[in-house]
Coordinates of N, CA and C and ligand atoms in Angstrom, one line a residue:
M1 N -61.5 -46.1 25.4 CA -60.2 -46.3 25.0 C -59.5 -47.3 26.0
K2 N -59.1 -48.4 25.4 CA -58.5 -49.5 26.3 C -57.1 -49.2 26.6
K3 N -56.3 -48.8 25.6 CA -54.9 -48.5 25.8 C -54.5 -47.2 25.1
I4 N -53.4 -46.6 25.6 CA -52.9 -45.4 25.0 C -51.4 -45.4 25.1
L5 N -50.7 -45.0 24.1 CA -49.3 -44.8 24.2 C -49.0 -43.4 24.6
I6 N -48.4 -43.2 25.7 CA -48.0 -41.8 26.2 C -46.6 -41.5 25.6
G7 N -46.7 -40.8 24.5 CA -45.5 -40.6 23.7 C -44.5 -39.6 24.3
T8 N -43.8 -40.0 25.3 CA -42.8 -39.1 25.9 C -41.8 -40.0 26.7
H9 N -40.5 -39.6 26.7 CA -39.5 -40.3 27.5 C -39.2 -39.5 28.8
N10 N -39.9 -38.3 28.9 CA -39.7 -37.5 30.1 C -40.5 -38.1 31.2
V11 N -39.9 -38.5 32.3 CA -40.5 -39.2 33.4 C -41.6 -38.3 34.1
G12 N -41.3 -37.0 34.2 CA -42.2 -36.1 34.9 C -43.5 -36.0 34.0
K13 N -43.3 -35.8 32.7 CA -44.5 -35.7 31.9 C -45.3 -37.0 31.8
F14 N -44.6 -38.1 31.7 CA -45.3 -39.4 31.7 C -46.1 -39.6 32.9
R15 N -45.6 -39.2 34.1 CA -46.3 -39.4 35.3 C -47.6 -38.5 35.3
E16 N -47.4 -37.3 34.9 CA -48.5 -36.3 35.0 C -49.6 -36.8 34.0
L17 N -49.2 -37.1 32.8 CA -50.2 -37.5 31.8 C -50.9 -38.8 32.2
S18 N -50.2 -39.8 32.8 CA -50.8 -41.0 33.2 C -51.8 -40.8 34.3
I19 N -51.6 -39.8 35.2 CA -52.6 -39.5 36.2 C -53.9 -38.9 35.6
L20 N -53.7 -38.1 34.5 CA -54.8 -37.4 33.9 C -55.7 -38.4 33.1
V21 N -55.1 -39.3 32.4 CA -55.8 -40.3 31.5 C -56.6 -41.2 32.5
S22 N -57.8 -41.6 32.0 CA -58.7 -42.5 32.8 C -58.0 -43.7 33.4
K23 N -58.4 -44.0 34.6 CA -57.7 -45.2 35.3 C -58.0 -46.5 34.5
K24 N -59.1 -46.5 33.8 CA -59.4 -47.7 33.1 C -58.6 -48.0 31.9
T25 N -57.9 -46.9 31.4 CA -57.0 -47.1 30.2 C -55.6 -47.5 30.6
K26 N -55.1 -48.5 29.9 CA -53.7 -49.0 30.1 C -52.8 -48.0 29.4
K27 N -51.8 -47.5 30.2 CA -50.8 -46.6 29.7 C -49.6 -47.3 29.3
I28 N -49.2 -47.1 28.0 CA -48.0 -47.7 27.5 C -46.9 -46.6 27.3
S29 N -45.7 -47.0 27.7 CA -44.6 -46.1 27.5 C -43.8 -46.5 26.2
P30 N -43.2 -45.5 25.5 CA -42.4 -45.8 24.4 C -41.2 -46.6 24.7
K31 N -40.8 -46.6 26.0 CA -39.6 -47.4 26.5 C -39.9 -48.8 26.3
I32 N -41.1 -49.3 26.7 CA -41.5 -50.7 26.6 C -41.4 -51.2 25.2
L33 N -41.8 -50.3 24.2 CA -41.8 -50.6 22.8 C -40.4 -50.4 22.2
K34 N -39.5 -49.9 23.0 CA -38.1 -49.7 22.6 C -38.1 -48.6 21.4
I35 N -38.9 -47.6 21.6 CA -38.9 -46.5 20.6 C -38.2 -45.3 21.2
K36 N -37.3 -44.7 20.4 CA -36.6 -43.5 20.8 C -37.5 -42.3 20.5
S37 N -37.1 -41.1 21.0 CA -37.8 -39.9 20.7 C -37.4 -39.3 19.4
P38 N -38.3 -38.7 18.6 CA -37.9 -38.1 17.4 C -37.1 -36.8 17.6
E39 N -36.5 -36.2 16.6 CA -35.8 -34.9 16.8 C -36.9 -33.9 16.7
E40 N -36.8 -32.9 17.6 CA -37.9 -31.8 17.6 C -37.5 -30.7 16.6
T41 N -38.0 -30.8 15.4 CA -37.5 -29.8 14.4 C -38.6 -28.7 14.2
G42 N -39.7 -28.8 14.9 CA -40.8 -27.8 14.7 C -40.4 -26.5 15.3
K43 N -41.1 -25.4 14.8 CA -40.8 -24.1 15.3 C -41.7 -23.6 16.4
T44 N -42.8 -24.4 16.6 CA -43.8 -24.1 17.6 C -44.1 -25.3 18.5
F45 N -44.7 -25.0 19.7 CA -45.1 -26.1 20.5 C -46.1 -27.1 19.8
N46 N -47.0 -26.4 19.1 CA -48.0 -27.2 18.3 C -47.3 -28.1 17.3
A47 N -46.4 -27.6 16.5 CA -45.8 -28.4 15.5 C -45.0 -29.5 16.1
N48 N -44.3 -29.3 17.2 CA -43.5 -30.3 17.9 C -44.4 -31.4 18.5
A49 N -45.5 -31.0 19.1 CA -46.4 -32.0 19.7 C -47.0 -32.9 18.6
M50 N -47.4 -32.3 17.4 CA -47.9 -33.1 16.3 C -46.8 -34.0 15.8
L51 N -45.6 -33.5 15.6 CA -44.5 -34.2 15.1 C -44.2 -35.5 15.9
K52 N -44.2 -35.3 17.3 CA -44.0 -36.4 18.2 C -45.1 -37.5 18.1
A53 N -46.4 -37.0 18.1 CA -47.5 -37.9 18.1 C -47.5 -38.7 16.8
K54 N -47.2 -38.0 15.7 CA -47.2 -38.7 14.4 C -46.1 -39.8 14.4
Y55 N -45.0 -39.4 14.9 CA -43.8 -40.3 14.9 C -44.1 -41.5 15.7
F56 N -44.6 -41.4 16.9 CA -44.9 -42.5 17.8 C -46.0 -43.4 17.2
A57 N -47.0 -42.7 16.5 CA -48.1 -43.5 15.9 C -47.7 -44.4 14.8
K58 N -46.5 -44.1 14.2 CA -46.1 -45.0 13.2 C -45.8 -46.4 13.7
F59 N -45.5 -46.5 15.0 CA -45.1 -47.8 15.6 C -46.2 -48.6 16.2
T60 N -47.5 -48.0 16.2 CA -48.6 -48.7 16.9 C -49.9 -48.3 16.3
D61 N -50.9 -49.2 16.6 CA -52.3 -48.9 16.1 C -53.1 -48.3 17.3
I62 N -52.6 -48.3 18.5 CA -53.4 -47.8 19.6 C -53.3 -46.2 19.6
P63 N -54.2 -45.5 20.3 CA -54.1 -44.1 20.3 C -52.8 -43.6 20.9
V64 N -52.4 -42.4 20.5 CA -51.1 -41.9 21.0 C -51.3 -40.5 21.5
I65 N -50.8 -40.1 22.6 CA -50.8 -38.7 23.1 C -49.4 -38.3 23.3
S66 N -49.1 -37.1 22.8 CA -47.7 -36.5 23.0 C -47.9 -35.1 23.4
D67 N -46.8 -34.6 24.1 CA -46.9 -33.2 24.6 C -45.6 -32.5 24.2
D68 N -45.8 -31.2 23.8 CA -44.6 -30.4 23.7 C -44.9 -29.2 24.7
S69 N -43.9 -28.9 25.5 CA -44.2 -27.9 26.5 C -42.9 -27.2 26.9
G70 N -43.1 -26.1 27.6 CA -41.9 -25.3 28.0 C -42.3 -24.0 28.7
L71 N -41.2 -23.4 29.2 CA -41.4 -22.2 30.0 C -41.0 -21.0 29.1
C72 N -42.0 -20.1 29.0 CA -41.8 -18.9 28.2 C -41.7 -17.7 29.1
I73 N -40.5 -17.0 29.1 CA -40.2 -15.9 30.0 C -40.3 -14.6 29.2
K74 N -41.2 -13.7 29.6 CA -41.5 -12.5 28.8 C -40.2 -11.7 28.5
S75 N -39.5 -11.4 29.6 CA -38.3 -10.5 29.4 C -37.2 -11.2 28.7
L76 N -37.3 -12.5 28.5 CA -36.2 -13.2 27.7 C -36.7 -13.5 26.3
N77 N -37.6 -12.7 25.8 CA -38.2 -12.9 24.5 C -38.9 -14.3 24.4
N78 N -39.5 -14.7 25.5 CA -40.3 -15.9 25.6 C -39.4 -17.2 25.5
R79 N -38.1 -17.0 25.7 CA -37.2 -18.1 25.9 C -37.2 -18.7 27.3
P80 N -36.9 -19.9 27.6 CA -36.4 -20.9 26.6 C -37.5 -21.5 25.7
G81 N -38.8 -21.4 26.1 CA -39.9 -21.8 25.2 C -39.7 -23.2 24.7
I82 N -39.8 -23.3 23.4 CA -39.6 -24.7 22.8 C -38.2 -25.3 23.0
Y83 N -37.3 -24.4 23.5 CA -36.0 -24.9 23.7 C -35.7 -25.3 25.2
S84 N -36.8 -25.4 26.0 CA -36.7 -25.6 27.4 C -35.8 -26.9 27.7
A85 N -36.1 -28.0 27.1 CA -35.3 -29.2 27.3 C -33.9 -29.0 26.8
R86 N -33.8 -28.3 25.7 CA -32.4 -28.2 25.1 C -31.6 -27.2 25.9
W87 N -32.1 -26.3 26.6 CA -31.3 -25.4 27.4 C -30.7 -26.2 28.6
A88 N -31.4 -27.2 29.1 CA -30.9 -28.0 30.2 C -29.7 -28.8 29.6
K89 N -29.8 -29.3 28.4 CA -28.6 -30.0 27.8 C -27.5 -29.0 27.6
K90 N -27.8 -27.9 27.0 CA -26.8 -26.9 26.7 C -26.0 -26.4 27.9
Y91 N -26.7 -26.2 29.0 CA -26.0 -25.7 30.2 C -25.6 -26.8 31.1
G92 N -25.9 -28.1 30.8 CA -25.4 -29.2 31.6 C -26.4 -29.9 32.5
S93 N -27.4 -29.2 32.9 CA -28.5 -29.8 33.8 C -29.6 -28.7 33.9
F94 N -30.7 -29.2 34.5 CA -31.8 -28.2 34.7 C -31.4 -27.2 35.8
N95 N -30.6 -27.7 36.8 CA -30.2 -26.8 37.8 C -29.3 -25.7 37.2
K96 N -28.4 -26.1 36.3 CA -27.6 -25.0 35.7 C -28.4 -24.1 34.8
A97 N -29.3 -24.6 34.1 CA -30.2 -23.8 33.2 C -31.0 -22.8 34.1
M98 N -31.4 -23.3 35.2 CA -32.2 -22.4 36.1 C -31.3 -21.3 36.7
K99 N -30.1 -21.7 37.0 CA -29.2 -20.7 37.5 C -28.9 -19.6 36.5
F100 N -28.7 -20.1 35.3 CA -28.5 -19.2 34.1 C -29.6 -18.2 34.0
I101 N -30.9 -18.7 34.1 CA -32.1 -17.9 33.9 C -32.1 -16.9 35.1
L102 N -31.9 -17.3 36.3 CA -31.9 -16.4 37.4 C -30.9 -15.3 37.3
K103 N -29.7 -15.6 36.8 CA -28.7 -14.6 36.6 C -29.2 -13.5 35.5
K104 N -29.7 -14.1 34.4 CA -30.2 -13.2 33.4 C -31.4 -12.3 33.9
M105 N -32.2 -12.9 34.8 CA -33.4 -12.2 35.3 C -33.0 -11.1 36.3
S106 N -31.8 -11.2 36.9 CA -31.4 -10.3 37.9 C -31.4 -8.8 37.4
K107 N -31.3 -8.7 36.1 CA -31.3 -7.3 35.6 C -32.7 -6.9 35.0
K108 N -33.6 -7.8 35.1 CA -35.0 -7.5 34.6 C -36.0 -7.1 35.6
N109 N -36.9 -6.2 35.3 CA -37.9 -5.8 36.2 C -39.1 -6.7 36.1
D110 N -39.4 -7.1 34.8 CA -40.6 -7.9 34.5 C -40.2 -9.4 34.7
R111 N -40.8 -10.1 35.7 CA -40.4 -11.5 35.9 C -41.6 -12.4 35.5
S112 N -42.5 -11.9 34.7 CA -43.6 -12.7 34.3 C -43.3 -13.8 33.3
A113 N -43.9 -14.9 33.5 CA -43.6 -16.1 32.6 C -44.9 -17.0 32.5
T114 N -44.9 -17.8 31.5 CA -46.0 -18.7 31.2 C -45.5 -20.1 30.9
F115 N -46.0 -21.1 31.5 CA -45.8 -22.4 31.1 C -46.8 -22.8 30.1
V116 N -46.4 -23.3 28.9 CA -47.3 -23.7 27.8 C -47.2 -25.2 27.5
C117 N -48.3 -25.8 27.2 CA -48.3 -27.2 26.8 C -49.2 -27.4 25.7
C118 N -48.7 -28.0 24.6 CA -49.6 -28.5 23.5 C -49.7 -30.0 23.6
L119 N -50.9 -30.5 23.6 CA -51.1 -31.9 23.6 C -51.7 -32.3 22.2
A120 N -51.1 -33.3 21.6 CA -51.6 -33.9 20.4 C -52.0 -35.3 20.6
L121 N -53.3 -35.6 20.2 CA -53.8 -36.9 20.4 C -54.1 -37.5 19.0
I122 N -53.6 -38.6 18.7 CA -53.9 -39.3 17.5 C -54.7 -40.5 17.8
L123 N -56.0 -40.5 17.4 CA -56.9 -41.6 17.8 C -56.8 -42.7 16.8
D124 N -56.8 -42.3 15.5 CA -56.6 -43.3 14.4 C -56.1 -42.4 13.2
R125 N -56.0 -43.1 12.1 CA -55.4 -42.3 10.9 C -56.3 -41.1 10.5
K126 N -57.5 -41.1 10.9 CA -58.4 -40.0 10.5 C -58.6 -38.9 11.5
K127 N -58.4 -39.3 12.8 CA -58.7 -38.3 13.8 C -57.5 -37.9 14.7
T128 N -57.2 -36.6 14.6 CA -56.1 -36.0 15.4 C -56.7 -34.8 16.1
I129 N -56.3 -34.6 17.4 CA -56.8 -33.4 18.1 C -55.6 -32.8 18.7
C130 N -55.5 -31.5 18.6 CA -54.4 -30.7 19.2 C -54.9 -29.6 20.0
V131 N -54.5 -29.5 21.3 CA -55.0 -28.4 22.2 C -53.8 -27.8 22.9
T132 N -54.1 -26.5 23.4 CA -53.0 -25.8 24.1 C -53.5 -25.4 25.5
G133 N -52.7 -25.6 26.5 CA -53.0 -25.1 27.8 C -51.9 -24.2 28.3
K134 N -52.3 -23.2 29.1 CA -51.2 -22.3 29.7 C -51.5 -22.0 31.1
V135 N -50.4 -21.7 31.9 CA -50.5 -21.3 33.2 C -49.6 -20.1 33.4
K136 N -50.2 -19.0 33.9 CA -49.3 -17.8 34.0 C -48.7 -17.7 35.4
G137 N -47.6 -17.1 35.5 CA -46.9 -16.9 36.8 C -45.7 -16.0 36.7
S138 N -44.8 -16.2 37.6 CA -43.6 -15.4 37.6 C -42.4 -16.2 38.0
I139 N -41.2 -15.7 37.7 CA -39.9 -16.4 38.0 C -39.5 -16.0 39.4
S140 N -39.2 -17.0 40.2 CA -38.8 -16.7 41.6 C -37.4 -16.1 41.6
Y141 N -37.0 -15.6 42.8 CA -35.6 -15.0 42.9 C -34.5 -16.1 43.2
S142 N -35.0 -17.3 43.6 CA -34.0 -18.4 43.8 C -34.7 -19.7 43.5
I143 N -33.9 -20.7 43.4 CA -34.4 -22.1 43.2 C -35.0 -22.6 44.5
K144 N -36.3 -22.9 44.4 CA -37.0 -23.3 45.6 C -37.8 -24.6 45.4
G145 N -37.6 -25.6 46.3 CA -38.3 -26.8 46.3 C -37.7 -27.9 45.5
K146 N -37.9 -29.1 45.9 CA -37.3 -30.3 45.3 C -38.3 -31.2 44.6
K147 N -39.6 -30.8 44.6 CA -40.6 -31.6 44.0 C -40.7 -31.3 42.6
G148 N -41.5 -32.1 41.9 CA -41.7 -31.8 40.4 C -40.5 -32.2 39.6
F149 N -40.4 -31.5 38.5 CA -39.3 -31.7 37.5 C -39.0 -30.4 36.7
G150 N -38.0 -30.5 35.9 CA -37.6 -29.4 35.0 C -37.5 -28.1 35.7
Y151 N -38.2 -27.1 35.2 CA -38.1 -25.7 35.8 C -39.1 -25.4 36.9
D152 N -39.7 -26.5 37.5 CA -40.7 -26.3 38.5 C -40.2 -25.4 39.7
P153 N -38.9 -25.6 40.1 CA -38.4 -24.8 41.3 C -38.2 -23.3 41.0
I154 N -38.4 -22.8 39.8 CA -38.3 -21.3 39.7 C -39.6 -20.7 39.2
F155 N -40.7 -21.5 39.1 CA -42.0 -21.0 38.6 C -43.0 -20.8 39.7
I156 N -43.5 -19.6 39.9 CA -44.5 -19.4 40.9 C -45.8 -19.1 40.1
P157 N -46.8 -19.9 40.2 CA -48.1 -19.6 39.5 C -48.8 -18.4 40.1
N158 N -49.5 -17.6 39.3 CA -50.1 -16.4 39.8 C -51.0 -16.5 41.0
T159 N -51.6 -17.7 41.1 CA -52.6 -17.9 42.2 C -51.9 -18.3 43.5
K160 N -50.6 -18.6 43.5 CA -49.9 -19.1 44.7 C -48.7 -18.3 45.1
L161 N -48.2 -18.6 46.3 CA -47.0 -17.8 46.7 C -45.8 -18.7 46.7
I162 N -45.9 -20.0 46.3 CA -44.8 -20.9 46.3 C -44.6 -21.4 44.9
T163 N -43.3 -22.0 44.7 CA -43.0 -22.5 43.3 C -43.7 -23.8 43.1
F164 N -43.8 -24.2 41.8 CA -44.3 -25.6 41.5 C -43.4 -26.6 42.2
G165 N -42.1 -26.3 42.4 CA -41.2 -27.3 43.0 C -41.5 -27.4 44.5
Q166 N -42.2 -26.5 45.1 CA -42.5 -26.6 46.5 C -43.9 -27.2 46.8
M167 N -44.6 -27.3 45.7 CA -46.0 -27.7 45.8 C -46.1 -29.3 45.8
Q168 N -47.2 -29.7 46.6 CA -47.4 -31.2 46.5 C -47.7 -31.6 45.1
K169 N -47.2 -32.7 44.7 CA -47.3 -33.2 43.3 C -48.8 -33.2 42.8
N170 N -49.7 -33.7 43.7 CA -51.1 -33.8 43.2 C -51.7 -32.4 43.1
K171 N -51.2 -31.4 43.8 CA -51.8 -30.1 43.7 C -51.3 -29.4 42.4
K172 N -50.0 -29.6 42.1 CA -49.4 -29.0 40.8 C -50.1 -29.6 39.6
I173 N -50.3 -31.0 39.7 CA -50.8 -31.7 38.5 C -52.2 -31.2 38.2
K174 N -53.0 -30.7 39.2 CA -54.3 -30.2 39.0 C -54.4 -28.7 38.6
M175 N -53.3 -28.1 38.4 CA -53.4 -26.7 38.0 C -52.4 -26.3 36.9
D176 N -51.6 -27.2 36.4 CA -50.5 -26.7 35.5 C -51.0 -26.7 34.1
H177 N -50.1 -26.3 33.2 CA -50.4 -26.2 31.8 C -50.8 -27.5 31.1
R178 N -50.3 -28.6 31.5 CA -50.7 -29.9 31.0 C -52.2 -30.2 31.4
Y179 N -52.5 -29.8 32.6 CA -53.9 -30.0 33.1 C -54.9 -29.2 32.3
M180 N -54.5 -27.9 32.1 CA -55.3 -27.0 31.3 C -55.6 -27.5 29.9
A181 N -54.5 -28.0 29.3 CA -54.6 -28.6 27.9 C -55.5 -29.8 28.0
F182 N -55.3 -30.7 29.0 CA -56.0 -31.9 29.1 C -57.5 -31.6 29.3
K183 N -57.9 -30.6 30.1 CA -59.3 -30.2 30.3 C -59.9 -29.9 28.9
K184 N -59.2 -29.2 28.1 CA -59.7 -28.9 26.7 C -59.9 -30.1 25.9
L185 N -59.0 -31.1 26.0 CA -59.0 -32.3 25.3 C -60.3 -33.1 25.7
K186 N -60.5 -33.1 27.0 CA -61.6 -33.9 27.6 C -63.0 -33.3 27.1
K187 N -63.0 -32.0 26.7 CA -64.3 -31.5 26.2 C -64.5 -32.0 24.8
K188 N -63.5 -32.5 24.2 CA -63.6 -32.9 22.8 C -63.8 -34.5 22.7
I189 N -63.2 -35.1 23.7 CA -63.2 -36.6 23.6 C -63.1 -37.2 25.0
K190 N -63.7 -38.4 25.1 CA -63.6 -39.2 26.4 C -62.2 -39.8 26.5
I191 N -61.4 -39.4 27.4 CA -60.1 -40.0 27.4 C -59.7 -40.4 28.9
Ligands
IMP201 P1 -40.0 -31.1 25.4 O1 -41.5 -30.8 25.3 O2 -39.7 -32.5 25.3 O3 -39.3 -30.2 24.4 O4 -39.5 -30.7 26.9 C1 -40.1 -29.6 27.5 C2 -39.3 -29.2 28.7 O5 -39.9 -28.1 29.3 C3 -39.1 -30.2 29.8 O6 -38.0 -31.0 29.6 C4 -39.0 -29.4 31.0 O7 -37.8 -28.9 31.1 C5 -39.9 -28.2 30.7 N1 -41.2 -28.4 31.2 C6 -42.3 -28.7 30.6 N2 -43.4 -28.9 31.4 C7 -42.8 -28.7 32.6 C8 -43.4 -28.7 33.9 O8 -44.6 -29.0 34.2 N3 -42.6 -28.4 34.9 C9 -41.3 -28.1 34.8 N4 -40.7 -28.0 33.6 C10 -41.5 -28.3 32.5

Protein backbone atom coordinates (compact mmCIF):
# COMPACT_ATOMS: atom_id res chain seq x y z
CA MET A 1 0.00 0.00 0.00
CA LYS A 2 1.62 3.24 -1.15
CA LYS A 3 -0.94 5.71 0.18
CA ILE A 4 -3.90 5.61 2.53
CA LEU A 5 -6.57 8.14 3.41
CA ILE A 6 -7.04 8.20 7.17
CA GLY A 7 -10.70 9.10 7.24
CA THR A 8 -11.00 11.18 10.38
CA HIS A 9 -10.87 14.83 11.41
CA ASN A 10 -10.11 13.87 15.01
CA VAL A 11 -6.47 14.84 15.63
CA GLY A 12 -5.97 12.19 18.35
CA LYS A 13 -7.31 9.38 16.20
CA PHE A 14 -5.35 10.57 13.13
CA ARG A 15 -2.11 10.55 15.13
CA GLU A 16 -2.73 7.08 16.57
CA LEU A 17 -3.74 5.52 13.25
CA SER A 18 -0.80 7.16 11.46
CA ILE A 19 1.62 5.56 13.92
CA LEU A 20 0.02 2.13 13.44
CA VAL A 21 0.04 2.15 9.62
CA SER A 22 3.37 1.14 8.02
CA LYS A 23 6.02 3.88 7.87
CA LYS A 24 6.35 3.22 4.13
CA THR A 25 2.72 4.21 3.47
CA LYS A 26 1.95 7.89 2.88
CA LYS A 27 -0.88 9.01 5.15
CA ILE A 28 -3.37 11.46 3.69
CA SER A 29 -5.76 13.52 5.79
CA PRO A 30 -9.28 14.46 4.61
CA LYS A 31 -8.33 18.03 5.52
CA ILE A 32 -5.79 18.13 2.68
CA LEU A 33 -8.48 16.98 0.25
CA LYS A 34 -10.89 19.50 1.81
CA ILE A 35 -13.43 16.79 2.65
CA LYS A 36 -15.72 17.31 5.63
CA SER A 37 -16.92 14.47 7.90
CA PRO A 38 -20.21 12.73 7.17
CA GLU A 39 -23.08 12.74 9.62
CA GLU A 40 -22.94 9.68 11.89
CA THR A 41 -26.39 8.21 11.44
CA GLY A 42 -25.52 4.58 12.30
CA LYS A 43 -26.78 2.87 15.43
CA THR A 44 -23.59 0.88 16.06
CA PHE A 45 -19.82 1.49 16.01
CA ASN A 46 -19.62 -0.90 13.10
CA ALA A 47 -22.27 0.89 11.04
CA ASN A 48 -20.67 4.28 11.66
CA ALA A 49 -17.14 3.09 10.81
CA MET A 50 -18.44 1.66 7.51
CA LEU A 51 -20.49 4.77 6.80
CA LYS A 52 -17.42 7.00 7.26
CA ALA A 53 -15.09 4.80 5.20
CA LYS A 54 -17.62 4.56 2.36
CA TYR A 55 -18.17 8.30 2.43
CA PHE A 56 -14.46 9.17 2.25
CA ALA A 57 -13.87 6.50 -0.42
CA LYS A 58 -16.22 8.37 -2.75
CA PHE A 59 -13.61 11.12 -3.02
CA THR A 60 -10.55 8.99 -3.77
CA ASP A 61 -9.24 5.81 -5.37
CA ILE A 62 -6.63 5.13 -2.70
CA PRO A 63 -7.43 2.82 0.29
CA VAL A 64 -9.39 4.44 3.11
CA ILE A 65 -9.41 3.60 6.79
CA SER A 66 -12.01 5.02 9.18
CA ASP A 67 -12.71 4.47 12.82
CA ASP A 68 -15.73 4.79 15.01
CA SER A 69 -14.99 4.55 18.67
CA GLY A 70 -16.19 5.51 22.10
CA LEU A 71 -16.38 4.86 25.78
CA CYS A 72 -19.05 2.43 27.00
CA ILE A 73 -19.79 2.69 30.73
CA LYS A 74 -21.63 -0.33 32.12
CA SER A 75 -23.65 1.41 34.84
CA LEU A 76 -24.70 4.15 32.37
CA ASN A 77 -26.27 1.60 30.02
CA ASN A 78 -23.09 1.62 27.92
CA ARG A 79 -23.33 5.36 27.29
CA PRO A 80 -21.85 7.56 25.94
CA GLY A 81 -20.85 4.77 23.50
CA ILE A 82 -21.46 5.86 19.92
CA TYR A 83 -22.42 9.27 21.31
CA SER A 84 -18.99 9.90 22.87
CA ALA A 85 -18.07 12.79 20.58
CA ARG A 86 -21.64 14.12 20.68
CA TRP A 87 -21.67 14.25 24.50
CA ALA A 88 -18.66 16.57 24.38
CA LYS A 89 -20.61 18.86 22.03
CA LYS A 90 -23.76 18.59 24.11
CA TYR A 91 -22.03 19.49 27.40
CA GLY A 92 -19.69 22.08 25.87
CA SER A 93 -16.32 20.28 25.96
CA PHE A 94 -14.70 16.95 26.82
CA ASN A 95 -13.82 18.34 30.21
CA LYS A 96 -17.46 19.16 30.91
CA ALA A 97 -18.63 15.79 29.59
CA MET A 98 -16.11 14.04 31.87
CA LYS A 99 -17.33 16.07 34.85
CA PHE A 100 -20.90 15.11 34.00
CA ILE A 101 -19.89 11.43 33.85
CA LEU A 102 -18.03 11.61 37.18
CA LYS A 103 -21.06 13.20 38.84
CA LYS A 104 -23.35 10.47 37.50
CA MET A 105 -20.85 7.81 38.58
CA SER A 106 -20.71 9.11 42.15
CA LYS A 107 -23.90 7.18 42.88
CA LYS A 108 -22.78 3.97 41.15
CA ASN A 109 -20.89 1.05 42.62
CA ASP A 110 -19.88 -0.51 39.32
CA ARG A 111 -17.30 1.71 37.60
CA SER A 112 -16.40 -0.73 34.83
CA ALA A 113 -16.10 0.60 31.32
CA THR A 114 -14.85 -0.47 27.91
CA PHE A 115 -13.28 1.56 25.14
CA VAL A 116 -14.48 0.18 21.80
CA CYS A 117 -13.10 0.82 18.32
CA CYS A 118 -14.39 -0.39 14.97
CA LEU A 119 -12.02 0.06 12.06
CA ALA A 120 -13.31 -0.10 8.50
CA LEU A 121 -10.80 -0.44 5.67
CA ILE A 122 -11.85 -0.02 2.07
CA LEU A 123 -9.12 -1.28 -0.22
CA ASP A 124 -11.01 -0.99 -3.46
CA ARG A 125 -14.60 -1.32 -4.63
CA LYS A 126 -14.54 -5.07 -4.02
CA LYS A 127 -12.71 -5.42 -0.72
CA THR A 128 -13.82 -3.99 2.60
CA ILE A 129 -12.68 -5.20 6.01
CA CYS A 130 -14.23 -4.28 9.33
CA VAL A 131 -12.79 -5.26 12.73
CA THR A 132 -13.51 -4.43 16.37
CA GLY A 133 -11.06 -3.90 19.22
CA LYS A 134 -11.82 -3.41 22.90
CA VAL A 135 -9.97 -2.50 26.06
CA LYS A 136 -11.53 -3.05 29.46
CA GLY A 137 -11.05 -0.82 32.44
CA SER A 138 -12.78 1.42 34.94
CA ILE A 139 -13.75 5.05 35.42
CA SER A 140 -11.44 7.00 37.76
CA TYR A 141 -12.79 9.12 40.63
CA SER A 142 -11.38 12.34 39.15
CA ILE A 143 -9.96 13.73 35.91
CA LYS A 144 -6.30 12.72 35.86
CA GLY A 145 -3.58 13.50 33.31
CA LYS A 146 -3.21 15.87 30.42
CA LYS A 147 -1.92 13.47 27.79
CA GLY A 148 -3.98 11.81 25.09
CA PHE A 149 -7.38 13.10 24.01
CA GLY A 150 -11.13 12.78 24.58
CA TYR A 151 -12.02 10.66 27.63
CA ASP A 152 -8.43 9.47 28.27
CA PRO A 153 -8.19 11.28 31.66
CA ILE A 154 -11.02 9.25 33.25
CA PHE A 155 -10.25 5.77 31.90
CA ILE A 156 -8.00 3.36 33.81
CA PRO A 157 -7.25 0.20 31.80
CA ASN A 158 -7.52 -2.99 33.88
CA THR A 159 -3.82 -3.80 33.63
CA LYS A 160 -2.67 -0.38 34.94
CA LEU A 161 -3.17 1.91 37.92
CA ILE A 162 -3.13 5.19 35.96
CA THR A 163 -5.50 6.74 33.43
CA PHE A 164 -4.81 6.82 29.69
CA GLY A 165 -4.43 10.57 30.20
CA GLN A 166 -1.47 10.00 32.55
CA MET A 167 0.19 7.46 30.31
CA GLN A 168 3.02 8.14 27.86
CA LYS A 169 1.48 8.47 24.40
CA ASN A 170 3.52 5.62 22.90
CA LYS A 171 2.45 3.30 25.76
CA LYS A 172 -1.27 4.11 25.38
CA ILE A 173 -1.11 3.66 21.61
CA LYS A 174 0.26 0.13 22.07
CA MET A 175 -2.55 -1.06 24.32
CA ASP A 176 -5.75 0.76 23.45
CA HIS A 177 -8.90 -0.27 21.58
CA ARG A 178 -7.59 1.10 18.25
CA TYR A 179 -4.43 -0.96 18.63
CA MET A 180 -6.47 -4.09 19.39
CA ALA A 181 -8.60 -3.51 16.28
CA PHE A 182 -5.50 -2.77 14.21
CA LYS A 183 -3.87 -6.03 15.32
CA LYS A 184 -6.91 -7.90 13.99
CA LEU A 185 -6.71 -5.95 10.73
CA LYS A 186 -3.04 -6.82 10.34
CA LYS A 187 -3.89 -10.52 10.54
CA LYS A 188 -6.10 -10.07 7.49
CA ILE A 189 -4.00 -7.70 5.41
CA LYS A 190 -0.56 -6.09 5.18
CA ILE A 191 -1.09 -2.49 6.14
P1 LIG B 1 -16.39 9.34 16.75
O1 LIG B 1 -15.84 7.95 16.51
O2 LIG B 1 -15.95 10.30 15.72
O3 LIG B 1 -17.86 9.30 16.99
O4 LIG B 1 -15.72 9.89 18.07
C1 LIG B 1 -15.43 9.03 19.12
C2 LIG B 1 -15.17 9.81 20.36
O5 LIG B 1 -14.88 8.84 21.37
C3 LIG B 1 -13.95 10.70 20.31
O6 LIG B 1 -14.23 12.01 19.95
C4 LIG B 1 -13.47 10.62 21.75
O7 LIG B 1 -14.21 11.48 22.51
C5 LIG B 1 -13.84 9.25 22.18
N1 LIG B 1 -12.69 8.37 22.02
C6 LIG B 1 -12.49 7.44 21.07
N2 LIG B 1 -11.29 6.87 21.21
C7 LIG B 1 -10.73 7.48 22.28
C8 LIG B 1 -9.46 7.32 22.92
O8 LIG B 1 -8.59 6.53 22.54
N3 LIG B 1 -9.26 8.11 23.98
C9 LIG B 1 -10.16 8.98 24.44
N4 LIG B 1 -11.34 9.19 23.89
C10 LIG B 1 -11.62 8.42 22.80
